[in-house]
Coordinates of C-alpha atoms in Angstrom, one line a residue:
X93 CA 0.0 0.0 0.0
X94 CA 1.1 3.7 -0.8
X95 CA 2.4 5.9 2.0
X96 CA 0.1 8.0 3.5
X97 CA -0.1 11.5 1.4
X98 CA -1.0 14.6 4.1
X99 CA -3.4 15.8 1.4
X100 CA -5.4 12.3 1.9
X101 CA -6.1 12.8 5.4
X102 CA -9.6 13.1 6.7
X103 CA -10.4 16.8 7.4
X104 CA -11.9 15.2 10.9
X105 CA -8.8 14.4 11.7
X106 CA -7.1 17.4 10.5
X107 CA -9.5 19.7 13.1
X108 CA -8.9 17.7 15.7
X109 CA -5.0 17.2 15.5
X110 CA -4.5 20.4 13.9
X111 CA -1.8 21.6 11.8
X112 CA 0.4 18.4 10.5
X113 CA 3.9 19.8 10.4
X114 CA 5.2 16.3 9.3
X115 CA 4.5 12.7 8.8
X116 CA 6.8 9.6 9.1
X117 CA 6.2 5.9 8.4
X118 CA 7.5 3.3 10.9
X119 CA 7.8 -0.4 9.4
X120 CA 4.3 -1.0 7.2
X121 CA 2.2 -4.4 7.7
X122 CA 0.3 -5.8 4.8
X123 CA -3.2 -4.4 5.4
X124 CA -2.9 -1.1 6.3
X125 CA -0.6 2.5 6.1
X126 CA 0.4 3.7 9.7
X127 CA 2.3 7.1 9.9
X128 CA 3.1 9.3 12.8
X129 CA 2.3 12.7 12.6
X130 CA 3.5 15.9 14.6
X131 CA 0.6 18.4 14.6
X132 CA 0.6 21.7 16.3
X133 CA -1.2 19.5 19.1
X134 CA 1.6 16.9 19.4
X135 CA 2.3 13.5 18.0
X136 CA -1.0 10.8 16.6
X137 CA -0.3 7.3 15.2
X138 CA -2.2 7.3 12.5
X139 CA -3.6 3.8 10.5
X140 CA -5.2 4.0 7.0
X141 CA -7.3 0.7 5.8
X142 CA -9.2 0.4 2.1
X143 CA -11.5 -2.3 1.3
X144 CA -14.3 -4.3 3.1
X145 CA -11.9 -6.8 4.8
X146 CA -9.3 -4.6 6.0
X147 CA -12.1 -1.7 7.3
X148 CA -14.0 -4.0 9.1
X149 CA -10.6 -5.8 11.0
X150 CA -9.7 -1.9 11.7
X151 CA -13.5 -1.4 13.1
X152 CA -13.0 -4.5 15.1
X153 CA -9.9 -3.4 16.7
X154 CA -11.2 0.7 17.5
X155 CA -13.9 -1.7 19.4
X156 CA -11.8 -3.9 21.2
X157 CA -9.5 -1.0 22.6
X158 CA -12.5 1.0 23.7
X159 CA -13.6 -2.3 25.6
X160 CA -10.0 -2.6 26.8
X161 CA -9.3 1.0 27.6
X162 CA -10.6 0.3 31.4
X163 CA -8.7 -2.5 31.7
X164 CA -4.6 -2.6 32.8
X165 CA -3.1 -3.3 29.9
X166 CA -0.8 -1.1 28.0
X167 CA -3.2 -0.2 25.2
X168 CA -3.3 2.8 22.9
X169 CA -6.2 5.1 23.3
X170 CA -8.4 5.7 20.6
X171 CA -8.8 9.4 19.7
X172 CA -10.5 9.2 16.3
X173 CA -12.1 6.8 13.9
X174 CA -13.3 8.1 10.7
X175 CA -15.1 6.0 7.7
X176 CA -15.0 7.1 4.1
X177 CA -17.7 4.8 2.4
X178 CA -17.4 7.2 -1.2
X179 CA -13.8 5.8 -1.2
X180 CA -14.4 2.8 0.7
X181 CA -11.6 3.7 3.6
X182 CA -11.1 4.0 7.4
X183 CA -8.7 6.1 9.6
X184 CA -8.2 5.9 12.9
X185 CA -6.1 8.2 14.9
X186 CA -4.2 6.6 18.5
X187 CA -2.1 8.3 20.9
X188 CA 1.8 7.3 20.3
X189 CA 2.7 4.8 22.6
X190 CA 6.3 4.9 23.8
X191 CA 9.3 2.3 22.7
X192 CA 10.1 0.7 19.3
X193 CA 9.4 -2.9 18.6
X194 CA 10.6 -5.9 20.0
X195 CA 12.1 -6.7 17.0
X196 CA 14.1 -3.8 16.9
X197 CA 15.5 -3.7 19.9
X198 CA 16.4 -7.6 20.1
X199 CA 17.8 -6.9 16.6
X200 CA 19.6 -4.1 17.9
X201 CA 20.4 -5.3 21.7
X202 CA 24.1 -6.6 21.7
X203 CA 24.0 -7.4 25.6
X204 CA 23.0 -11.1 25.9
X205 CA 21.6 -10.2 29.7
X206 CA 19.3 -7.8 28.2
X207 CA 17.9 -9.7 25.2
X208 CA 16.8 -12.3 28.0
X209 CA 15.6 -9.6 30.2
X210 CA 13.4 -8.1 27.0
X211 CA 12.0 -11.9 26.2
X212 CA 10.8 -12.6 29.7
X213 CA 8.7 -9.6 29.5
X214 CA 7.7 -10.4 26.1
X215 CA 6.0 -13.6 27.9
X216 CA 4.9 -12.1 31.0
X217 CA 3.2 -9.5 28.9
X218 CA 1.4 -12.1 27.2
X219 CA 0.2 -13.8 30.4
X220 CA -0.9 -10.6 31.5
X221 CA -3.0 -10.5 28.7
X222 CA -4.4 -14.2 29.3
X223 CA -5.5 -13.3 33.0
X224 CA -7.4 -10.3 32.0
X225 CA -11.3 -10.7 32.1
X226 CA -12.7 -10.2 28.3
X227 CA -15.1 -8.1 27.6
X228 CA -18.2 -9.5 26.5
X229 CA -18.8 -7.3 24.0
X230 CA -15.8 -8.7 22.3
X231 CA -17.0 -12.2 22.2
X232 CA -17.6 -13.9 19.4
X233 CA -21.4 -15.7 19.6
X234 CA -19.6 -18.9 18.4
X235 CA -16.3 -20.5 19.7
X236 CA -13.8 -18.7 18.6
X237 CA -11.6 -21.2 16.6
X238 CA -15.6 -22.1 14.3
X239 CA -14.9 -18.2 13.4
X240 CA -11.6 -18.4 12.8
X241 CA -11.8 -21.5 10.6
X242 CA -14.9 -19.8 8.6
X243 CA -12.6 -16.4 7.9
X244 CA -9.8 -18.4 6.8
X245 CA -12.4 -20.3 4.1
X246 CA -13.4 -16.9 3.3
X247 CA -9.9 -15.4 2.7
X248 CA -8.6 -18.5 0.4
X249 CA -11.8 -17.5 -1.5
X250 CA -11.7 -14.1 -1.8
X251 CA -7.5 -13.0 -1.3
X252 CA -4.4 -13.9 -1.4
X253 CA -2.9 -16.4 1.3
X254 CA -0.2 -19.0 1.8
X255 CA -3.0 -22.2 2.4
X256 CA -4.5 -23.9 0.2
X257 CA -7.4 -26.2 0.8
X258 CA -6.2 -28.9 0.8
X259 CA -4.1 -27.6 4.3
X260 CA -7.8 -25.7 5.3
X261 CA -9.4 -28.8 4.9
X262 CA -7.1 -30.6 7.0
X263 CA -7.8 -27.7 10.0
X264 CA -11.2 -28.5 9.5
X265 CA -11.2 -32.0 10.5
X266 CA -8.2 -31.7 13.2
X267 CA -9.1 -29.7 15.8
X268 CA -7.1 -29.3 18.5
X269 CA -8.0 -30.3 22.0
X270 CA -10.2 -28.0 23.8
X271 CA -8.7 -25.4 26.2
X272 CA -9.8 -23.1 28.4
X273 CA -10.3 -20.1 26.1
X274 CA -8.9 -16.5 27.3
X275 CA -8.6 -13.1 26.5
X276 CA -6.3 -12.8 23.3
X277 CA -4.5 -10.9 21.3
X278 CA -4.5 -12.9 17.6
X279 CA -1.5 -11.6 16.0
X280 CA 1.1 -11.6 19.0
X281 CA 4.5 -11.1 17.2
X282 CA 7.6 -9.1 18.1
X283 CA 6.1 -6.2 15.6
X284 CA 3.1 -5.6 17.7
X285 CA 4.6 -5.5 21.5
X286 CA 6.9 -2.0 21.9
X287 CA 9.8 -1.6 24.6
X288 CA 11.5 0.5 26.1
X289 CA 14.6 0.0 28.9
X290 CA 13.9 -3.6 28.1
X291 CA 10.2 -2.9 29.6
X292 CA 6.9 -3.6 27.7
X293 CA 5.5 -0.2 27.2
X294 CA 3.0 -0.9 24.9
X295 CA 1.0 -3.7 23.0
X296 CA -0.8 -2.5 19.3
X297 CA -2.5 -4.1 16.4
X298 CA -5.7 -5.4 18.1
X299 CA -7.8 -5.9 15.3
X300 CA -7.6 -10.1 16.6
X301 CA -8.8 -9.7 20.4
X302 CA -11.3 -11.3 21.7
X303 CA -12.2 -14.6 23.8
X304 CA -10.2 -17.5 22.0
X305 CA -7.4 -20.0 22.3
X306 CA -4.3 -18.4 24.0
X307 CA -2.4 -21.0 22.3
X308 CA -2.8 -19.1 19.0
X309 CA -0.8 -16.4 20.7
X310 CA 1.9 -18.0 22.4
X311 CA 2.3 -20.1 19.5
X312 CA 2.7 -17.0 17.1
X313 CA 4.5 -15.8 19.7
X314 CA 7.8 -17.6 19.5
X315 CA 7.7 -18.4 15.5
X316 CA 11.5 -18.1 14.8
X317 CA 12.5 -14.5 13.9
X318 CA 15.9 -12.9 12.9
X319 CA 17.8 -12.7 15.7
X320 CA 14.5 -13.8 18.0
X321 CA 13.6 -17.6 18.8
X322 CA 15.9 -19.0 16.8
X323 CA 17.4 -20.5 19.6
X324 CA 15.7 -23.1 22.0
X325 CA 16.9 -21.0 24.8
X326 CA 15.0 -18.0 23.6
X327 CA 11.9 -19.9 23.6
X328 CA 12.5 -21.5 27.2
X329 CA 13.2 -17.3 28.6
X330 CA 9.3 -16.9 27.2
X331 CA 7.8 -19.6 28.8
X332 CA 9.8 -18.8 32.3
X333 CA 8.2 -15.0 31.7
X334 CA 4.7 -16.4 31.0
X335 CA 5.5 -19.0 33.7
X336 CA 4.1 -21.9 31.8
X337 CA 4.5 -23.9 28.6
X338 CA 0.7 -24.3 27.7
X339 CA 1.5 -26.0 23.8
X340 CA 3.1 -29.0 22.6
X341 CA 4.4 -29.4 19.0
X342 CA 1.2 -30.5 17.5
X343 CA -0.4 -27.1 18.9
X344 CA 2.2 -24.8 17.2
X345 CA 1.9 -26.4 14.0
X346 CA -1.6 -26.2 14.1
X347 CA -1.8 -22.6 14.5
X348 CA 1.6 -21.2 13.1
X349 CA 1.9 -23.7 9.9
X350 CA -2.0 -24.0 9.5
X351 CA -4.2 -21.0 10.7
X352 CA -1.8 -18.7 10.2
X353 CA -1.3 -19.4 6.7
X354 CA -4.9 -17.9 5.9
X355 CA -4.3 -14.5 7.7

């Protein structure tokens, strides 16, 4: 997707930041433009989604951080969200949350001490999430991995993804055990969780929460990065911080090599 062009930007969102002086783009996902602007009123994270799937995954996650904004988690606060159906867009405008992402600063972190000091809080962030209560109004009406299973038909249909059916069809009639389902995130990667002095400051990209199986997370969690879980050390520091191991290999290829293909 393009970089967000100043001139694009909602005039909602113009009167409410004010003036943008300037606008820079930090490391782009697949589905949507994010930008940080300085305005005469301070600094907005801005996101940009087009198209039916992506504007309705971005009105999904403006609800779940409402629901979450009363909660303790380290959330960013939802200023604005603004829908152009003539151009078939959404914008929503979040505070700036402090820290880069995990997988910068691992990337960048030289001092072993401190790369295991950022991974156990990479977990205990995660459990943290997993003991919150879930809003109700973020619950899906069916079990979560039924809607889950249905988007990820939908998406082989309709986009472009690395499953096939033959691998959707093998989801479909493989379920994993049941587990006590949880609070999640749904996209729990090293992109999504900022730091700063080796802290979690910040946790984003929350178009996935709701109730569901927290092994989706922790399994997505500790998929082998550059420079991140590609040891079996790094993966032990994460279950110390989330103080438990809660999947077995069958779980994470489930979820990481199946699910995850369609998303």
């Amino acid at each position: 997707m393009q970089p967000i062009q100043i001139s694009e930007i909602p005039t909602e969102i113009k009167d409410y930041a004010g003036t943008i002086k300037s606008i820079t783009f930090p490391r782009q996902g697949y589905t949507s433009n994010v930008g940080i602007i300085e305005s005469q009123s301070g600094f907005y994270a801005l996101k940009r989604t087009r198209g039916n799937l992506n504007n309705t995954s971005l009105n999904r996650e403006v609800s779940v951080l409402n629901h979450l904004a009363a909660t303790q988690l380290s959330v960013p606060k939802v200023h604005l969200f603004v829908e152009q159906e003539n151009t078939n867009q959404s914008w929503v405008l979040f505070e700036v949350m402090e820290g880069q992402p995990l997988r910068a600063a691992l990337f960048n972190e030289e001092i072993e001490e401190k790369r295991r000091e950022m991974i156990f809080n990479f977990g205990k962030s995660l459990a943290q999430i997993h003991s919150t209560s879930c809003p109700t109004e973020i619950t899906y009406q069916r079990p979560w991995l039924d809607e889950m299973l249905d988007q990820a038909e939908f998406n082989l249909k309709t986009s472009t993804v690395d499953g096939n059916a033959a691998l959707l069809k093998q989801l479909q009639n493989n379920k994993p055990a049941e587990f006590n389902q949880t609070l999640i995130h749904g996209d729990f990667t090293i992109d999504n969780v900022l730091v700063h002095h080796g802290k979690v400051t910040g946790i984003i990209d929350w178009g996935g929460g709701s109730l569901g199986d927290p092994r989706c997370d922790v399994s997505i969690a500790v998929r082998p990065k550059p420079n991140a879980f590609e040891k079996e050390s790094d993966k032990q520091i994460f279950f110390e911080g989330y103080s438990e191991k809660i999947i077995n290999d069958q779980d994470y290829d489930y979820f990481v090599k199946g699910l995850y293909e369609f998303f």
